[in-house]
mmCIF file of C-alpha atoms in Angstrom:
data_model
loop_
_atom_site.group_PDB
_atom_site.id
_atom_site.type_symbol
_atom_site.label_atom_id
_atom_site.label_comp_id
_atom_site.label_asym_id
_atom_site.label_seq_id
_atom_site.Cartn_x
_atom_site.Cartn_y
_atom_site.Cartn_z
ATOM 1 C CA MET A 1 21.105 4.306 -18.326
ATOM 2 C CA ASN A 2 19.361 2.770 -15.394
ATOM 3 C CA HIS A 3 17.200 -0.284 -14.815
ATOM 4 C CA LEU A 4 14.152 1.433 -15.835
ATOM 5 C CA LEU A 5 15.653 1.978 -19.408
ATOM 6 C CA ARG A 6 13.272 4.730 -20.081
ATOM 7 C CA GLU A 7 15.986 6.020 -22.766
ATOM 8 C CA LEU A 8 14.850 3.349 -25.012
ATOM 9 C CA ALA A 9 11.296 4.451 -25.134
ATOM 10 C CA PRO A 10 9.948 5.941 -28.567
ATOM 11 C CA PHE A 11 9.179 9.063 -26.845
ATOM 12 C CA GLY A 12 10.917 12.061 -24.838
ATOM 13 C CA ALA A 13 11.139 13.461 -21.318
ATOM 14 C CA ASP A 14 7.922 15.696 -21.666
ATOM 15 C CA ALA A 15 5.883 12.229 -22.206
ATOM 16 C CA TRP A 16 7.577 10.862 -19.122
ATOM 17 C CA THR A 17 6.828 13.747 -17.268
ATOM 18 C CA MET A 18 2.919 13.444 -18.163
ATOM 19 C CA LEU A 19 3.062 9.864 -17.551
ATOM 20 C CA ASP A 20 4.843 10.330 -13.904
ATOM 21 C CA ALA A 21 2.134 13.167 -13.156
ATOM 22 C CA GLU A 22 -0.747 10.977 -14.128
ATOM 23 C CA ALA A 23 0.453 7.749 -12.106
ATOM 24 C CA ARG A 24 1.018 10.081 -9.031
ATOM 25 C CA ASP A 25 -2.417 11.662 -9.386
ATOM 26 C CA ARG A 26 -3.869 8.168 -9.141
ATOM 27 C CA LEU A 27 -1.455 7.012 -6.521
ATOM 28 C CA VAL A 28 -1.865 9.308 -3.771
ATOM 29 C CA PRO A 29 -5.493 8.879 -2.721
ATOM 30 C CA ALA A 30 -5.257 5.283 -3.296
ATOM 31 C CA LEU A 31 -2.024 4.657 -1.413
ATOM 32 C CA THR A 32 -3.653 4.522 2.323
ATOM 33 C CA ALA A 33 -1.454 2.483 4.101
ATOM 34 C CA ARG A 34 1.301 4.961 3.971
ATOM 35 C CA ARG A 35 -0.994 7.509 5.709
ATOM 36 C CA ILE A 36 -1.448 5.155 8.688
ATOM 37 C CA VAL A 37 1.628 3.238 9.209
ATOM 38 C CA ASP A 38 5.414 4.842 9.273
ATOM 39 C CA PHE A 39 7.159 5.125 5.995
ATOM 40 C CA ASP A 40 10.662 4.419 5.587
ATOM 41 C CA GLY A 41 12.460 5.218 2.330
ATOM 42 C CA PRO A 42 12.653 5.450 -0.544
ATOM 43 C CA HIS A 43 16.069 3.789 -0.283
ATOM 44 C CA GLY A 44 16.571 3.015 -3.919
ATOM 45 C CA TRP A 45 16.496 0.038 -6.242
ATOM 46 C CA GLN A 46 19.715 -1.497 -4.720
ATOM 47 C CA ARG A 47 18.332 -1.802 -0.975
ATOM 48 C CA SER A 48 17.384 -5.390 -0.634
ATOM 49 C CA ALA A 49 16.644 -5.951 3.066
ATOM 50 C CA VAL A 50 15.487 -4.637 6.429
ATOM 51 C CA ASP A 51 18.182 -5.137 9.231
ATOM 52 C CA LEU A 52 16.052 -6.671 11.877
ATOM 53 C CA GLY A 53 18.798 -6.319 14.700
ATOM 54 C CA ARG A 54 18.794 -10.109 15.571
ATOM 55 C CA THR A 55 20.647 -13.284 14.764
ATOM 56 C CA ASP A 56 20.276 -16.953 14.637
ATOM 57 C CA PRO A 57 23.027 -19.346 15.665
ATOM 58 C CA VAL A 58 25.228 -21.395 13.003
ATOM 59 C CA THR A 59 25.738 -24.761 14.170
ATOM 60 C CA GLY A 60 28.703 -26.890 12.809
ATOM 61 C CA GLY A 61 31.285 -26.127 10.055
ATOM 62 C CA ALA A 62 33.147 -23.077 11.880
ATOM 63 C CA GLY A 63 35.926 -24.998 13.348
ATOM 64 C CA ASP A 64 37.032 -25.567 17.057
ATOM 65 C CA GLY A 65 36.321 -22.785 19.389
ATOM 66 C CA ILE A 66 34.736 -20.696 17.220
ATOM 67 C CA THR A 67 30.902 -19.646 17.491
ATOM 68 C CA ALA A 68 29.150 -18.262 14.778
ATOM 69 C CA ARG A 69 25.949 -16.257 14.260
ATOM 70 C CA ARG A 70 23.780 -15.450 11.014
ATOM 71 C CA ARG A 71 21.935 -12.075 11.049
ATOM 72 C CA ARG A 72 18.370 -11.738 10.216
ATOM 73 C CA VAL A 73 16.962 -9.640 7.750
ATOM 74 C CA LEU A 74 13.694 -8.996 6.085
ATOM 75 C CA PRO A 75 13.923 -9.301 2.370
ATOM 76 C CA LEU A 76 12.152 -6.624 0.257
ATOM 77 C CA CYS A 77 9.520 -7.836 -2.276
ATOM 78 C CA GLU A 78 9.670 -6.426 -5.977
ATOM 79 C CA VAL A 79 6.237 -5.970 -7.623
ATOM 80 C CA ARG A 80 5.613 -5.006 -10.972
ATOM 81 C CA ALA A 81 2.284 -4.264 -13.167
ATOM 82 C CA THR A 82 2.631 -3.772 -16.806
ATOM 83 C CA PHE A 83 0.432 -1.892 -19.057
ATOM 84 C CA THR A 84 0.397 -0.525 -22.668
ATOM 85 C CA VAL A 85 -0.061 3.050 -24.485
ATOM 86 C CA ARG A 86 -0.815 3.592 -28.001
ATOM 87 C CA LEU A 87 2.127 4.931 -29.521
ATOM 88 C CA GLU A 88 -0.338 7.197 -31.714
ATOM 89 C CA GLU A 89 -1.752 8.859 -28.327
ATOM 90 C CA MET A 90 1.836 9.730 -27.641
ATOM 91 C CA VAL A 91 2.376 11.285 -30.961
ATOM 92 C CA ASP A 92 -0.954 13.150 -30.504
ATOM 93 C CA PHE A 93 0.399 14.317 -26.933
ATOM 94 C CA SER A 94 3.494 15.737 -28.772
ATOM 95 C CA ARG A 95 1.127 17.772 -30.717
ATOM 96 C CA GLY A 96 -0.364 19.265 -28.004
ATOM 97 C CA ALA A 97 -3.194 16.965 -27.005
ATOM 98 C CA THR A 98 -4.346 17.108 -23.168
ATOM 99 C CA ASP A 99 -6.844 14.163 -23.144
ATOM 100 C CA VAL A 100 -4.188 11.436 -23.924
ATOM 101 C CA ASP A 101 -6.023 8.019 -23.197
ATOM 102 C CA LEU A 102 -4.064 6.553 -20.097
ATOM 103 C CA ALA A 103 -6.527 3.990 -18.864
ATOM 104 C CA GLU A 104 -4.143 1.086 -18.614
ATOM 105 C CA LEU A 105 -1.810 3.182 -16.638
ATOM 106 C CA ASP A 106 -4.291 4.092 -14.265
ATOM 107 C CA GLY A 107 -5.493 0.525 -14.007
ATOM 108 C CA ALA A 108 -1.788 -0.642 -13.385
ATOM 109 C CA VAL A 109 -1.057 1.924 -10.848
ATOM 110 C CA LEU A 110 -3.950 1.381 -8.732
ATOM 111 C CA ARG A 111 -3.655 -2.408 -8.712
ATOM 112 C CA LEU A 112 -0.265 -1.867 -7.464
ATOM 113 C CA ALA A 113 -1.522 0.509 -4.714
ATOM 114 C CA ALA A 114 -4.094 -2.083 -3.545
ATOM 115 C CA LEU A 115 -1.459 -4.706 -3.532
ATOM 116 C CA GLU A 116 0.473 -2.662 -0.805
ATOM 117 C CA ASN A 117 -2.313 -1.726 1.306
ATOM 118 C CA ARG A 118 -3.350 -5.537 1.361
ATOM 119 C CA ALA A 119 0.105 -6.733 2.172
ATOM 120 C CA THR A 120 0.369 -3.853 4.767
ATOM 121 C CA LEU A 121 -2.575 -4.141 6.706
ATOM 122 C CA GLN A 122 -4.164 -7.429 5.967
ATOM 123 C CA GLY A 123 -0.837 -9.579 4.951
ATOM 124 C CA TRP A 124 0.689 -11.257 1.953
ATOM 125 C CA PRO A 125 2.011 -14.345 2.946
ATOM 126 C CA GLU A 126 3.452 -15.488 -0.457
ATOM 127 C CA GLY A 127 5.387 -12.382 -0.502
ATOM 128 C CA GLY A 128 6.902 -13.016 3.008
ATOM 129 C CA ILE A 129 4.658 -10.034 4.505
ATOM 130 C CA THR A 130 2.952 -10.342 7.781
ATOM 131 C CA GLY A 131 0.346 -7.720 7.749
ATOM 132 C CA ALA A 132 -0.883 -5.373 11.040
ATOM 133 C CA GLY A 133 -4.140 -7.426 11.135
ATOM 134 C CA GLN A 134 -2.918 -10.739 10.490
ATOM 135 C CA ALA A 135 -0.115 -9.988 13.496
ATOM 136 C CA SER A 136 -2.868 -8.433 15.839
ATOM 137 C CA THR A 137 -3.012 -9.833 18.894
ATOM 138 C CA GLN A 138 -6.204 -8.205 20.043
ATOM 139 C CA ALA A 139 -9.410 -9.628 20.171
ATOM 140 C CA VAL A 140 -11.443 -9.443 16.974
ATOM 141 C CA GLN A 141 -14.648 -6.679 17.028
ATOM 142 C CA SER A 142 -17.445 -7.968 15.109
ATOM 143 C CA HIS A 143 -20.020 -5.733 13.475
ATOM 144 C CA ASP A 144 -23.215 -6.171 11.064
ATOM 145 C CA GLY A 145 -23.020 -3.051 9.231
ATOM 146 C CA THR A 146 -25.783 -1.104 10.974
ATOM 147 C CA PRO A 147 -24.719 2.290 12.447
ATOM 148 C CA GLU A 148 -25.157 1.159 16.171
ATOM 149 C CA SER A 149 -23.033 -2.133 15.437
ATOM 150 C CA PHE A 150 -20.277 0.086 13.939
ATOM 151 C CA ARG A 151 -20.131 2.453 16.602
ATOM 152 C CA ALA A 152 -20.077 -0.182 19.426
ATOM 153 C CA ALA A 153 -17.342 -2.224 17.573
ATOM 154 C CA VAL A 154 -15.239 0.849 16.787
ATOM 155 C CA THR A 155 -15.696 1.740 20.754
ATOM 156 C CA ALA A 156 -14.763 -1.537 21.865
ATOM 157 C CA ALA A 157 -11.496 -1.385 19.496
ATOM 158 C CA VAL A 158 -10.263 1.939 21.102
ATOM 159 C CA ALA A 159 -10.853 0.789 24.635
ATOM 160 C CA SER A 160 -9.202 -2.582 23.638
ATOM 161 C CA LEU A 161 -5.994 -0.227 22.389
ATOM 162 C CA ARG A 162 -6.299 2.079 25.394
ATOM 163 C CA ASP A 163 -6.256 -0.803 27.770
ATOM 164 C CA ALA A 164 -3.112 -2.292 26.079
ATOM 165 C CA GLY A 165 -1.441 1.155 26.765
ATOM 166 C CA VAL A 166 -1.684 1.668 23.001
ATOM 167 C CA ALA A 167 -2.322 5.482 22.586
ATOM 168 C CA GLY A 168 -4.385 7.463 19.946
ATOM 169 C CA PRO A 169 -5.322 8.782 17.760
ATOM 170 C CA TYR A 170 -6.507 5.905 15.512
ATOM 171 C CA ALA A 171 -7.227 5.352 11.984
ATOM 172 C CA LEU A 172 -9.819 3.235 10.824
ATOM 173 C CA ALA A 173 -8.678 1.613 7.536
ATOM 174 C CA CYS A 174 -11.987 0.387 5.876
ATOM 175 C CA GLY A 175 -12.610 -2.207 2.967
ATOM 176 C CA PRO A 176 -14.756 -1.300 0.332
ATOM 177 C CA VAL A 177 -17.939 -2.558 1.545
ATOM 178 C CA ASP A 178 -17.535 -0.935 5.168
ATOM 179 C CA TRP A 179 -16.882 2.153 3.472
ATOM 180 C CA ALA A 180 -19.744 2.425 1.252
ATOM 181 C CA ASP A 181 -21.951 1.646 4.391
ATOM 182 C CA ILE A 182 -20.301 4.157 6.633
ATOM 183 C CA ILE A 183 -20.150 7.146 4.127
ATOM 184 C CA GLU A 184 -23.593 6.555 2.923
ATOM 185 C CA THR A 185 -25.203 6.780 6.394
ATOM 186 C CA ASP A 186 -26.519 9.710 8.100
ATOM 187 C CA ASP A 187 -27.673 8.408 11.478
ATOM 188 C CA ALA A 188 -29.619 10.933 13.625
ATOM 189 C CA GLY A 189 -28.850 14.003 11.728
ATOM 190 C CA THR A 190 -24.824 13.159 11.983
ATOM 191 C CA PRO A 191 -22.915 11.307 9.548
ATOM 192 C CA LEU A 192 -21.554 8.226 10.548
ATOM 193 C CA ARG A 193 -18.192 8.752 9.319
ATOM 194 C CA ALA A 194 -18.172 11.881 11.623
ATOM 195 C CA GLN A 195 -19.288 9.920 14.653
ATOM 196 C CA LEU A 196 -16.864 7.654 14.024
ATOM 197 C CA GLU A 197 -13.889 9.786 13.533
ATOM 198 C CA GLY A 198 -15.089 11.426 16.765
ATOM 199 C CA ILE A 199 -14.672 8.072 18.768
ATOM 200 C CA THR A 200 -11.218 7.135 17.034
ATOM 201 C CA GLY A 201 -9.803 11.055 17.127
ATOM 202 C CA GLY A 202 -8.189 9.941 13.549
ATOM 203 C CA ASP A 203 -9.751 9.696 10.104
ATOM 204 C CA VAL A 204 -11.934 6.967 8.507
ATOM 205 C CA GLU A 205 -9.956 5.797 5.340
ATOM 206 C CA ARG A 206 -11.198 4.125 2.202
ATOM 207 C CA THR A 207 -8.290 1.390 1.624
ATOM 208 C CA PRO A 208 -8.332 -0.292 -1.515
ATOM 209 C CA GLY A 209 -7.178 -3.735 -1.450
ATOM 210 C CA ILE A 210 -8.394 -4.990 1.938
ATOM 211 C CA ASP A 211 -11.530 -7.242 2.860
ATOM 212 C CA GLU A 212 -11.941 -6.562 6.541
ATOM 213 C CA SER A 213 -11.451 -3.117 8.234
ATOM 214 C CA LEU A 214 -8.965 -2.433 10.623
ATOM 215 C CA LEU A 215 -8.320 0.066 13.573
ATOM 216 C CA VAL A 216 -4.891 1.213 13.743
ATOM 217 C CA SER A 217 -2.836 3.537 16.377
ATOM 218 C CA LEU A 218 -1.526 6.735 14.817
ATOM 219 C CA ARG A 219 1.024 7.135 17.491
ATOM 220 C CA GLY A 220 4.098 5.914 15.681
ATOM 221 C CA GLY A 221 6.861 3.028 15.950
ATOM 222 C CA ASP A 222 4.288 0.144 15.889
ATOM 223 C CA PHE A 223 4.239 -0.334 12.261
ATOM 224 C CA SER A 224 7.086 0.324 9.640
ATOM 225 C CA LEU A 225 6.635 0.238 5.830
ATOM 226 C CA THR A 226 10.145 0.118 4.184
ATOM 227 C CA VAL A 227 10.373 1.072 0.262
ATOM 228 C CA GLY A 228 13.286 0.625 -1.710
ATOM 229 C CA GLU A 229 12.399 1.540 -5.052
ATOM 230 C CA ASP A 230 9.157 3.936 -4.842
ATOM 231 C CA LEU A 231 6.654 3.293 -7.385
ATOM 232 C CA ALA A 232 8.535 3.956 -10.672
ATOM 233 C CA LEU A 233 7.511 3.968 -14.274
ATOM 234 C CA GLY A 234 9.671 1.898 -16.760
ATOM 235 C CA TYR A 235 10.084 0.898 -20.377
ATOM 236 C CA LEU A 236 9.683 -2.826 -21.613
ATOM 237 C CA ASP A 237 9.318 -2.644 -25.276
ATOM 238 C CA HIS A 238 7.363 -1.324 -28.446
ATOM 239 C CA ASP A 239 6.144 -2.182 -31.840
ATOM 240 C CA ARG A 240 4.464 0.181 -34.424
ATOM 241 C CA ASP A 241 1.072 0.168 -32.465
ATOM 242 C CA ASP A 242 1.795 -0.086 -28.570
ATOM 243 C CA VAL A 243 4.557 0.871 -26.064
ATOM 244 C CA THR A 244 4.451 -1.609 -23.079
ATOM 245 C CA LEU A 245 5.263 0.073 -20.050
ATOM 246 C CA TYR A 246 5.347 -0.931 -16.201
ATOM 247 C CA VAL A 247 5.081 0.508 -12.669
ATOM 248 C CA GLU A 248 7.186 -1.001 -10.286
ATOM 249 C CA GLU A 249 8.169 -0.971 -6.385
ATOM 250 C CA SER A 250 10.125 -2.801 -3.937
ATOM 251 C CA PHE A 251 8.872 -2.835 -0.123
ATOM 252 C CA ALA A 252 8.976 -4.576 3.025
ATOM 253 C CA PHE A 253 6.551 -4.436 6.153
ATOM 254 C CA ARG A 254 7.449 -4.863 9.759
ATOM 255 C CA VAL A 255 5.204 -5.107 12.721
ATOM 256 C CA ASN A 256 6.824 -3.867 15.851
ATOM 257 C CA THR A 257 3.734 -3.889 18.260
ATOM 258 C CA PRO A 258 1.366 -6.601 17.509
ATOM 259 C CA GLU A 259 -1.299 -5.158 20.105
ATOM 260 C CA ALA A 260 -1.524 -1.817 18.265
ATOM 261 C CA SER A 261 -4.248 -2.777 15.782
ATOM 262 C CA VAL A 262 -7.632 -4.229 15.894
ATOM 263 C CA LEU A 263 -9.412 -5.981 13.286
ATOM 264 C CA LEU A 264 -13.276 -5.613 12.726
ATOM 265 C CA ARG A 265 -15.055 -8.281 11.185
ATOM 266 C CA ARG A 266 -18.563 -7.972 9.512
ATOM 267 C CA THR A 267 -20.919 -10.838 10.573
ATOM 268 C CA LEU A 268 -23.707 -12.173 8.231
#
């Protein structure tokens, strides 16, 4: 038995396989940040921190003639979203039903995906995570949502990265509002998305969880998302009607090159 306590659930391995598959299908398109930054892991539930390779001096208490230094680490943050499934639905699955109601599972995994995206690209101070956009030392590029403004902002962002010696290609991670404007715009007979991808050399990605768009270098080595336990389903409890489950992961994020991303900010 491990910490996920799956063995205590009132259904068997075939049901867990079905639930895992549903979660995976929802997560893959939603985990945008993992396609943009370096992914390190998964390292398992017991991984607690990332070694930063640095130390801080320890003053006092070590005794005469002794110097001491404390190693610096970046702790992983554990996140969990709970949900329920109807026990009757799981019984129907055992009978062969293929239309099991898993709406709460879908909602839980999408909430965690949005949090991972937001923490990685935008920042999550409460979780001890500085995001790529939050750490950026590049000037913010503004746009008003029009095709001309989008092209100008992205072109300026690419130029800024190249001037800083940050090679491409580059990915544009878009918040929901910017994504809708880009994907719905056909400018001069060419989709705006295609125009922007021609400028960046990378994909324009819809990124649940972020408010502002971010241009990020895809050359590698600039940003690292470290995952201990990857998104996994576990068991909490059940009664005669409902089974309470959860989806959980542990992760940390490190910015190695603050100049390797540019924030794009919408003006009113």
